[in-house]
Short mmCIF file of N, CA, C and O in Angstrom, two decimals:
data_model
loop_
_atom_site.label_atom_id
_atom_site.label_comp_id
_atom_site.label_asym_id
_atom_site.label_seq_id
_atom_site.Cartn_x
_atom_site.Cartn_y
_atom_site.Cartn_z
N UNK A 1 -11.47 -9.20 13.17
CA UNK A 1 -10.74 -9.82 12.11
C UNK A 1 -9.44 -9.45 11.74
O UNK A 1 -9.29 -8.00 12.01
N UNK A 2 -8.47 -10.07 11.82
CA UNK A 2 -7.15 -9.65 11.87
C UNK A 2 -6.27 -10.26 10.41
O UNK A 2 -5.89 -11.24 10.51
N UNK A 3 -5.08 -9.58 9.55
CA UNK A 3 -4.68 -10.49 8.91
C UNK A 3 -3.27 -10.98 9.94
O UNK A 3 -3.42 -10.59 10.92
N UNK A 4 -2.57 -11.79 8.95
CA UNK A 4 -1.53 -12.12 9.09
C UNK A 4 -0.37 -10.88 9.75
O UNK A 4 0.52 -11.26 11.09
N UNK A 5 -0.55 -9.61 9.79
CA UNK A 5 0.30 -8.94 9.67
C UNK A 5 -0.26 -8.31 10.91
O UNK A 5 0.05 -7.12 11.65
N UNK A 6 -1.58 -8.06 11.20
CA UNK A 6 -2.33 -7.50 12.32
C UNK A 6 -3.10 -6.24 11.71
O UNK A 6 -3.65 -5.00 12.22
N UNK A 7 -2.52 -6.02 10.41
CA UNK A 7 -3.02 -4.14 10.07
C UNK A 7 -4.85 -4.28 9.74
O UNK A 7 -5.35 -3.11 9.76
N UNK A 8 -5.17 -5.50 9.62
CA UNK A 8 -6.87 -5.39 9.31
C UNK A 8 -7.83 -5.56 10.48
O UNK A 8 -8.41 -6.41 10.56
N UNK A 9 -6.99 -5.08 11.61
CA UNK A 9 -7.23 -4.89 13.28
C UNK A 9 -8.39 -4.25 12.94
O UNK A 9 -8.45 -3.36 12.17
N UNK A 10 -9.11 -3.88 14.15
CA UNK A 10 -10.14 -2.82 14.69
C UNK A 10 -9.80 -1.36 14.49
O UNK A 10 -8.65 -1.27 14.76
N UNK A 11 -10.68 -0.85 13.73
CA UNK A 11 -9.88 0.93 13.38
C UNK A 11 -10.52 1.62 15.12
O UNK A 11 -10.85 0.81 15.94
N UNK A 12 -9.07 2.07 15.11
CA UNK A 12 -9.06 2.59 16.99
C UNK A 12 -10.24 3.69 17.27
O UNK A 12 -10.44 4.65 16.43
N UNK A 13 -11.00 3.73 17.88
CA UNK A 13 -11.86 4.11 18.13
C UNK A 13 -11.79 5.13 19.43
O UNK A 13 -12.43 5.75 20.19
N UNK A 14 -11.38 3.91 20.40
CA UNK A 14 -11.17 4.30 22.12
C UNK A 14 -9.78 3.89 22.07
O UNK A 14 -8.83 3.37 22.10
N UNK A 15 -9.26 5.23 22.08
CA UNK A 15 -7.25 5.04 22.24
C UNK A 15 -6.82 4.66 23.35
O UNK A 15 -7.56 4.97 24.57
N UNK A 16 -5.48 4.26 23.43
CA UNK A 16 -5.49 3.70 24.49
C UNK A 16 -3.93 4.29 24.48
O UNK A 16 -2.95 4.40 23.93
N UNK A 17 -3.56 4.71 26.12
CA UNK A 17 -1.75 5.65 26.24
C UNK A 17 -1.03 4.63 25.74
O UNK A 17 -1.17 3.06 25.47
N UNK A 18 0.22 4.97 25.16
CA UNK A 18 1.68 4.86 24.49
C UNK A 18 1.02 3.80 23.50
O UNK A 18 2.21 3.26 22.53
N UNK A 19 0.24 3.96 22.42
CA UNK A 19 -0.24 3.91 21.17
C UNK A 19 0.12 5.02 20.25
O UNK A 19 -0.45 5.86 20.39
N UNK A 20 1.25 4.64 19.36
CA UNK A 20 1.48 5.97 18.85
C UNK A 20 0.75 5.75 17.38
O UNK A 20 0.54 5.73 15.96
N UNK A 21 -0.96 6.56 17.77
CA UNK A 21 -1.51 7.03 16.72
C UNK A 21 -1.19 7.78 15.78
O UNK A 21 -1.82 7.94 15.01
N UNK A 22 -1.26 8.91 16.56
CA UNK A 22 -0.69 9.92 16.09
C UNK A 22 0.56 9.79 14.58
O UNK A 22 0.18 10.35 13.63
N UNK A 23 1.25 9.00 14.84
CA UNK A 23 2.64 8.53 13.64
C UNK A 23 1.62 7.93 12.25
O UNK A 23 2.19 8.00 11.49
N UNK A 24 1.13 6.88 13.04
CA UNK A 24 -0.07 6.08 11.90
C UNK A 24 -0.40 6.78 11.51
O UNK A 24 -0.50 6.67 10.36
N UNK A 25 -1.88 7.77 12.24
CA UNK A 25 -2.60 8.36 10.98
C UNK A 25 -1.47 10.08 10.27
O UNK A 25 -1.78 9.31 9.03
N UNK A 26 -0.71 9.93 10.37
CA UNK A 26 0.68 10.75 9.66
C UNK A 26 0.56 10.27 8.76
O UNK A 26 0.94 10.80 7.26
N UNK A 27 1.28 8.93 9.01
CA UNK A 27 1.84 8.42 7.87
C UNK A 27 0.66 7.86 6.38
O UNK A 27 0.61 8.20 5.45
N UNK A 28 -0.26 7.64 7.35
CA UNK A 28 -1.62 7.30 6.52
C UNK A 28 -2.32 8.32 5.66
O UNK A 28 -2.40 8.19 4.49
N UNK A 29 -1.40 9.77 6.51
CA UNK A 29 -2.35 11.13 5.93
C UNK A 29 -1.44 11.16 4.85
O UNK A 29 -1.66 12.00 3.65
N UNK A 30 0.00 11.07 4.57
CA UNK A 30 0.97 11.38 3.62
C UNK A 30 0.67 10.19 2.15
O UNK A 30 0.34 10.62 1.16
N UNK A 31 0.36 9.48 2.70
CA UNK A 31 -0.35 8.13 1.34
C UNK A 31 -1.66 8.24 0.99
O UNK A 31 -1.71 8.34 -0.22
N UNK A 32 -1.93 8.69 1.55
CA UNK A 32 -3.87 9.16 1.40
C UNK A 32 -4.11 10.33 0.42
O UNK A 32 -4.04 10.43 -0.89
N UNK A 33 -2.89 11.27 0.88
CA UNK A 33 -2.66 12.26 -0.49
C UNK A 33 -1.93 12.27 -1.69
O UNK A 33 -2.21 12.57 -2.35
N UNK A 34 -0.85 11.31 -1.66
CA UNK A 34 -0.23 10.69 -2.04
C UNK A 34 -1.11 10.03 -3.81
O UNK A 34 -1.08 10.75 -4.44
N UNK A 35 -2.07 9.42 -2.74
CA UNK A 35 -2.46 8.47 -3.87
C UNK A 35 -3.65 9.09 -4.69
O UNK A 35 -3.96 8.96 -5.67
N UNK A 36 -4.53 10.31 -3.66
CA UNK A 36 -4.95 11.36 -4.04
C UNK A 36 -4.66 12.00 -5.16
O UNK A 36 -5.54 12.31 -6.43
N UNK A 37 -3.35 12.41 -5.15
CA UNK A 37 -3.10 13.04 -6.14
C UNK A 37 -2.89 12.62 -7.71
O UNK A 37 -3.49 12.92 -8.37
N UNK A 38 -2.07 10.96 -7.23
CA UNK A 38 -2.69 10.17 -8.55
C UNK A 38 -3.53 10.14 -9.00
O UNK A 38 -3.75 9.64 -10.45
N UNK A 39 -4.77 10.07 -8.01
CA UNK A 39 -6.25 9.80 -9.31
C UNK A 39 -6.11 10.88 -9.59
O UNK A 39 -7.34 10.85 -10.93
N UNK A 40 -6.28 12.50 -8.82
CA UNK A 40 -6.94 13.03 -9.83
C UNK A 40 -6.29 13.58 -10.91
O UNK A 40 -6.43 13.74 -12.32
N UNK A 41 -4.79 13.19 -11.26
CA UNK A 41 -3.77 12.84 -12.39
C UNK A 41 -4.72 12.57 -13.56
O UNK A 41 -4.28 12.67 -14.71
N UNK A 42 -5.10 11.08 -13.30
CA UNK A 42 -5.36 10.50 -14.01
C UNK A 42 -6.92 10.80 -14.02
O UNK A 42 -7.76 9.57 -14.86
N UNK A 43 -7.64 11.65 -13.47
CA UNK A 43 -9.26 11.86 -13.53
C UNK A 43 -10.18 10.91 -12.84
O UNK A 43 -10.99 10.92 -13.32
N UNK A 44 -9.66 10.11 -11.90
CA UNK A 44 -11.09 9.50 -10.86
C UNK A 44 -10.88 9.83 -9.63
O UNK A 44 -11.69 9.41 -8.77
N UNK A 45 -10.37 11.22 -9.23
CA UNK A 45 -10.77 11.74 -8.10
C UNK A 45 -12.39 11.67 -7.63
O UNK A 45 -12.67 10.88 -6.70
N UNK A 46 -12.96 11.61 -8.34
CA UNK A 46 -14.72 11.43 -8.32
C UNK A 46 -14.65 10.34 -8.40
O UNK A 46 -16.29 9.94 -7.26
N UNK A 47 -14.06 9.11 -8.17
CA UNK A 47 -14.46 7.51 -7.85
C UNK A 47 -14.04 7.37 -6.91
O UNK A 47 -14.48 6.10 -6.33
N UNK A 48 -13.36 7.89 -5.87
CA UNK A 48 -12.95 7.19 -5.05
C UNK A 48 -13.26 8.53 -3.83
O UNK A 48 -12.44 9.06 -2.98
N UNK A 49 -14.46 8.79 -3.87
CA UNK A 49 -15.09 10.25 -2.61
C UNK A 49 -14.64 9.26 -1.01
O UNK A 49 -14.44 10.27 -0.48
N UNK A 50 -14.71 8.50 -1.03
CA UNK A 50 -14.32 7.72 0.60
C UNK A 50 -13.01 7.92 0.78
O UNK A 50 -12.66 7.19 1.78
N UNK A 51 -11.62 8.46 -0.07
CA UNK A 51 -10.25 8.32 0.30
C UNK A 51 -10.24 8.67 1.43
O UNK A 51 -10.25 10.41 1.72
N UNK A 52 -9.70 8.57 2.72
CA UNK A 52 -9.34 9.12 3.94
C UNK A 52 -8.16 8.03 4.42
O UNK A 52 -8.03 7.01 4.38
N UNK A 53 -7.79 9.05 5.48
CA UNK A 53 -6.82 7.90 6.05
C UNK A 53 -7.15 7.83 7.46
O UNK A 53 -8.23 8.36 7.84
N UNK A 54 -6.63 6.93 8.04
CA UNK A 54 -7.31 6.04 9.40
C UNK A 54 -6.43 4.92 10.27
O UNK A 54 -5.07 5.21 9.80
N UNK A 55 -6.40 4.76 11.24
CA UNK A 55 -5.68 4.18 12.36
C UNK A 55 -6.04 3.01 12.70
O UNK A 55 -7.63 2.87 13.21
N UNK A 56 -5.44 2.24 12.92
CA UNK A 56 -5.95 0.82 13.61
C UNK A 56 -5.68 1.06 15.22
O UNK A 56 -4.87 1.77 15.69
N UNK A 57 -6.52 0.39 15.68
CA UNK A 57 -6.11 -0.37 17.58
C UNK A 57 -4.44 -0.19 17.73
O UNK A 57 -4.27 -0.21 18.49
N UNK A 58 -3.69 -0.81 16.65
CA UNK A 58 -2.23 -0.99 17.04
C UNK A 58 -1.65 -0.01 16.64
O UNK A 58 -0.10 0.11 17.17
N UNK A 59 -2.14 1.20 16.23
CA UNK A 59 -1.51 2.24 15.56
C UNK A 59 -0.89 2.29 14.44
O UNK A 59 -0.17 2.86 13.94
N UNK A 60 -1.30 1.39 13.77
CA UNK A 60 -0.98 1.73 12.28
C UNK A 60 -1.50 2.47 11.45
O UNK A 60 -2.89 2.33 11.30
N UNK A 61 -1.26 2.82 10.38
CA UNK A 61 -1.79 3.98 9.63
C UNK A 61 -2.50 3.16 8.49
O UNK A 61 -1.97 1.62 8.12
N UNK A 62 -3.50 3.53 8.48
CA UNK A 62 -4.24 2.53 7.10
C UNK A 62 -4.97 3.81 5.71
O UNK A 62 -5.10 4.86 6.69
N UNK A 63 -5.06 3.07 4.85
CA UNK A 63 -5.58 4.24 4.12
C UNK A 63 -7.07 3.36 3.53
O UNK A 63 -6.61 2.38 2.86
N UNK A 64 -8.53 4.14 3.72
CA UNK A 64 -9.25 3.42 3.12
C UNK A 64 -10.11 4.05 2.03
O UNK A 64 -9.86 5.02 2.03
N UNK A 65 -10.11 3.45 0.86
CA UNK A 65 -10.29 3.79 -0.33
C UNK A 65 -12.21 4.27 -0.13
O UNK A 65 -12.41 4.57 -1.13
N UNK A 66 -12.77 3.63 0.51
CA UNK A 66 -14.07 3.96 0.96
C UNK A 66 -15.14 2.53 0.07
O UNK A 66 -14.14 1.70 -0.88
N UNK A 67 -16.25 3.05 -0.46
CA UNK A 67 -16.60 2.30 -1.08
C UNK A 67 -16.90 2.46 -2.93
O UNK A 67 -16.98 4.16 -3.20
N UNK A 68 -16.05 2.34 -3.46
CA UNK A 68 -15.77 2.36 -4.78
C UNK A 68 -16.56 1.50 -5.77
O UNK A 68 -17.34 0.31 -5.79
N UNK A 69 -17.50 1.98 -6.75
CA UNK A 69 -17.96 0.98 -7.85
C UNK A 69 -16.92 0.41 -8.35
O UNK A 69 -15.94 0.65 -8.32
N UNK A 70 -17.39 -1.16 -9.39
CA UNK A 70 -16.14 -2.46 -9.19
C UNK A 70 -15.58 -1.47 -11.14
O UNK A 70 -14.27 -2.18 -10.85
N UNK A 71 -16.14 -1.00 -11.36
CA UNK A 71 -15.33 -0.21 -12.87
C UNK A 71 -13.99 0.40 -11.90
O UNK A 71 -13.45 0.62 -12.46
N UNK A 72 -14.66 1.32 -11.46
CA UNK A 72 -13.37 2.46 -10.38
C UNK A 72 -12.47 1.15 -10.21
O UNK A 72 -11.18 1.83 -10.13
N UNK A 73 -12.68 0.09 -9.27
CA UNK A 73 -11.46 -0.36 -8.62
C UNK A 73 -10.53 -1.10 -9.42
O UNK A 73 -9.89 -1.65 -10.26
N UNK A 74 -11.70 -1.62 -11.10
CA UNK A 74 -10.69 -2.48 -12.39
C UNK A 74 -9.91 -1.00 -12.59
O UNK A 74 -8.57 -1.72 -13.15
N UNK A 75 -10.46 0.19 -12.94
CA UNK A 75 -9.52 0.99 -13.20
C UNK A 75 -8.30 1.23 -12.75
O UNK A 75 -7.24 0.52 -13.27
N UNK A 76 -8.53 1.06 -11.14
CA UNK A 76 -6.76 1.12 -10.51
C UNK A 76 -6.01 -0.11 -10.37
O UNK A 76 -4.82 0.03 -10.13
N UNK A 77 -7.09 -1.30 -10.44
CA UNK A 77 -6.13 -2.34 -10.59
C UNK A 77 -5.24 -2.17 -11.71
O UNK A 77 -3.91 -2.55 -12.01
N UNK A 78 -6.16 -2.59 -13.02
CA UNK A 78 -5.12 -1.75 -14.32
C UNK A 78 -4.01 -0.74 -14.15
O UNK A 78 -3.13 -1.12 -14.83
N UNK A 79 -4.10 0.00 -13.16
CA UNK A 79 -3.46 1.40 -13.70
C UNK A 79 -2.45 0.68 -12.53
O UNK A 79 -0.87 0.83 -13.00
N UNK A 80 -2.53 -0.15 -11.40
CA UNK A 80 -1.30 -0.79 -10.57
C UNK A 80 -0.42 -1.96 -11.49
O UNK A 80 0.85 -1.85 -11.71
N UNK A 81 -1.44 -2.42 -12.11
CA UNK A 81 -0.45 -3.42 -12.93
C UNK A 81 0.45 -2.87 -13.98
O UNK A 81 1.51 -3.77 -14.22
N UNK A 82 -0.20 -1.76 -14.55
CA UNK A 82 0.08 -0.78 -15.73
C UNK A 82 1.69 -1.09 -15.00
O UNK A 82 2.76 -0.94 -15.87
N UNK A 83 1.18 -0.24 -13.80
CA UNK A 83 2.80 0.95 -13.51
C UNK A 83 3.85 -0.50 -12.93
O UNK A 83 5.13 -0.47 -13.00
N UNK A 84 3.22 -1.45 -12.50
CA UNK A 84 4.26 -2.56 -11.97
C UNK A 84 5.05 -3.45 -13.52
O UNK A 84 6.15 -3.51 -13.09
N UNK A 85 4.05 -3.00 -14.54
CA UNK A 85 5.21 -3.81 -15.57
C UNK A 85 5.81 -2.90 -16.54
O UNK A 85 6.64 -3.39 -16.42
N UNK A 86 5.71 -1.69 -16.31
CA UNK A 86 6.73 -0.80 -16.62
C UNK A 86 8.02 -0.83 -15.83
O UNK A 86 9.12 -0.41 -16.27
N UNK A 87 8.04 -1.04 -13.97
CA UNK A 87 9.00 -0.97 -13.93
C UNK A 87 9.80 -2.38 -13.66
O UNK A 87 10.84 -2.07 -12.85
N UNK A 88 8.89 -3.21 -13.70
CA UNK A 88 9.94 -4.66 -13.80
C UNK A 88 10.69 -4.79 -14.15
O UNK A 88 12.16 -5.23 -13.66
N UNK A 89 10.90 -4.19 -15.57
CA UNK A 89 11.93 -4.88 -16.30
C UNK A 89 13.01 -3.80 -15.53
O UNK A 89 14.57 -3.71 -16.01
N UNK A 90 12.98 -2.40 -15.05
CA UNK A 90 14.29 -1.72 -14.78
C UNK A 90 14.63 -2.75 -13.45
O UNK A 90 15.78 -1.78 -12.64
N UNK A 91 14.02 -3.34 -12.41
CA UNK A 91 14.72 -3.97 -11.40
C UNK A 91 15.87 -4.57 -11.46
O UNK A 91 15.60 -5.58 -12.37
N UNK A 92 16.42 -4.60 -10.60
CA UNK A 92 17.29 -5.86 -10.74
C UNK A 92 17.28 -7.30 -10.38
O UNK A 92 15.77 -7.17 -9.34
N UNK A 93 18.09 -8.61 -11.20
CA UNK A 93 16.77 -9.64 -10.72
C UNK A 93 17.06 -9.87 -9.25
O UNK A 93 18.38 -9.58 -8.47
N UNK A 94 16.04 -10.83 -9.13
CA UNK A 94 16.31 -10.65 -7.55
C UNK A 94 16.03 -12.21 -7.45
O UNK A 94 15.57 -13.37 -8.13
N UNK A 95 17.18 -12.86 -6.44
CA UNK A 95 17.57 -14.40 -6.40
C UNK A 95 16.89 -14.54 -5.19
O UNK A 95 16.45 -14.22 -3.90
N UNK A 96 16.42 -16.32 -5.26
CA UNK A 96 15.83 -16.89 -3.62
C UNK A 96 17.16 -16.51 -2.50
O UNK A 96 17.69 -16.42 -2.88
N UNK A 97 16.23 -16.79 -1.61
CA UNK A 97 17.11 -16.41 0.29
C UNK A 97 18.05 -17.38 -0.42
O UNK A 97 18.06 -18.60 -0.40
N UNK A 98 19.72 -16.84 -0.21
CA UNK A 98 20.78 -18.18 -0.14
C UNK A 98 21.33 -18.63 -1.69
O UNK A 98 21.96 -19.12 -1.93
N UNK A 99 20.67 -17.77 -2.05
CA UNK A 99 21.34 -18.45 -3.74
C UNK A 99 22.55 -17.33 -3.85
O UNK A 99 22.38 -16.27 -4.30
N UNK A 100 23.36 -17.85 -4.89
CA UNK A 100 24.55 -17.04 -4.90
C UNK A 100 24.58 -16.58 -6.67
O UNK A 100 24.01 -17.66 -7.46
N UNK A 101 24.62 -15.46 -7.04
CA UNK A 101 24.96 -15.19 -8.40
C UNK A 101 26.63 -15.39 -9.07
O UNK A 101 26.99 -15.76 -8.62
N UNK A 102 25.80 -16.54 -10.03
CA UNK A 102 27.61 -16.46 -10.74
C UNK A 102 27.68 -15.75 -12.06
O UNK A 102 26.68 -15.34 -12.73
N UNK A 103 28.81 -16.04 -12.55
CA UNK A 103 29.30 -15.24 -14.00
C UNK A 103 29.94 -15.94 -14.49
O UNK A 103 30.23 -17.27 -14.06
N UNK A 104 30.14 -15.72 -15.75
CA UNK A 104 30.96 -16.84 -16.83
C UNK A 104 32.60 -16.91 -15.94
O UNK A 104 32.93 -17.70 -16.40
N UNK A 105 32.76 -15.66 -15.33
CA UNK A 105 34.17 -15.66 -14.81
C UNK A 105 34.75 -16.32 -13.51
O UNK A 105 35.34 -16.54 -12.96
N UNK A 106 33.42 -17.04 -12.79
CA UNK A 106 33.20 -17.73 -11.54
C UNK A 106 32.32 -18.68 -11.46
O UNK A 106 31.72 -18.78 -12.40
N UNK A 107 32.95 -19.87 -10.83
CA UNK A 107 32.29 -21.52 -10.79
C UNK A 107 31.41 -21.67 -10.07
O UNK A 107 31.11 -20.31 -8.92
N UNK A 108 30.17 -21.64 -9.98
CA UNK A 108 29.14 -22.06 -9.07
C UNK A 108 29.45 -22.78 -7.93
O UNK A 108 28.61 -23.29 -7.11
N UNK A 109 30.79 -23.81 -7.52
CA UNK A 109 30.94 -24.54 -6.71
C UNK A 109 31.07 -24.29 -5.69
O UNK A 109 30.78 -23.55 -4.40
#
């Protein structure tokens, strides 16, 4: 099974020459460590005992959450949504591709 970007490819069990597995795994390790620190900060570290770094056959780093209780997944989703809600008002307005920003002092023509 592979998603449109190829990230959900099979995990790397048989390594092939020329694929940057170490680079992908190292990136995944940094991300897994950062997530683990945040989960610890909110007291959820014990809810994600299977959190680990991994790499797929293409050398893409993956962070595996492991098997989690539905309640833990719901709490994580709510924390992500809360963080996004806080960040969204501070992000600059994005325009559709090709759209131009106009001001009261310029014409849109």
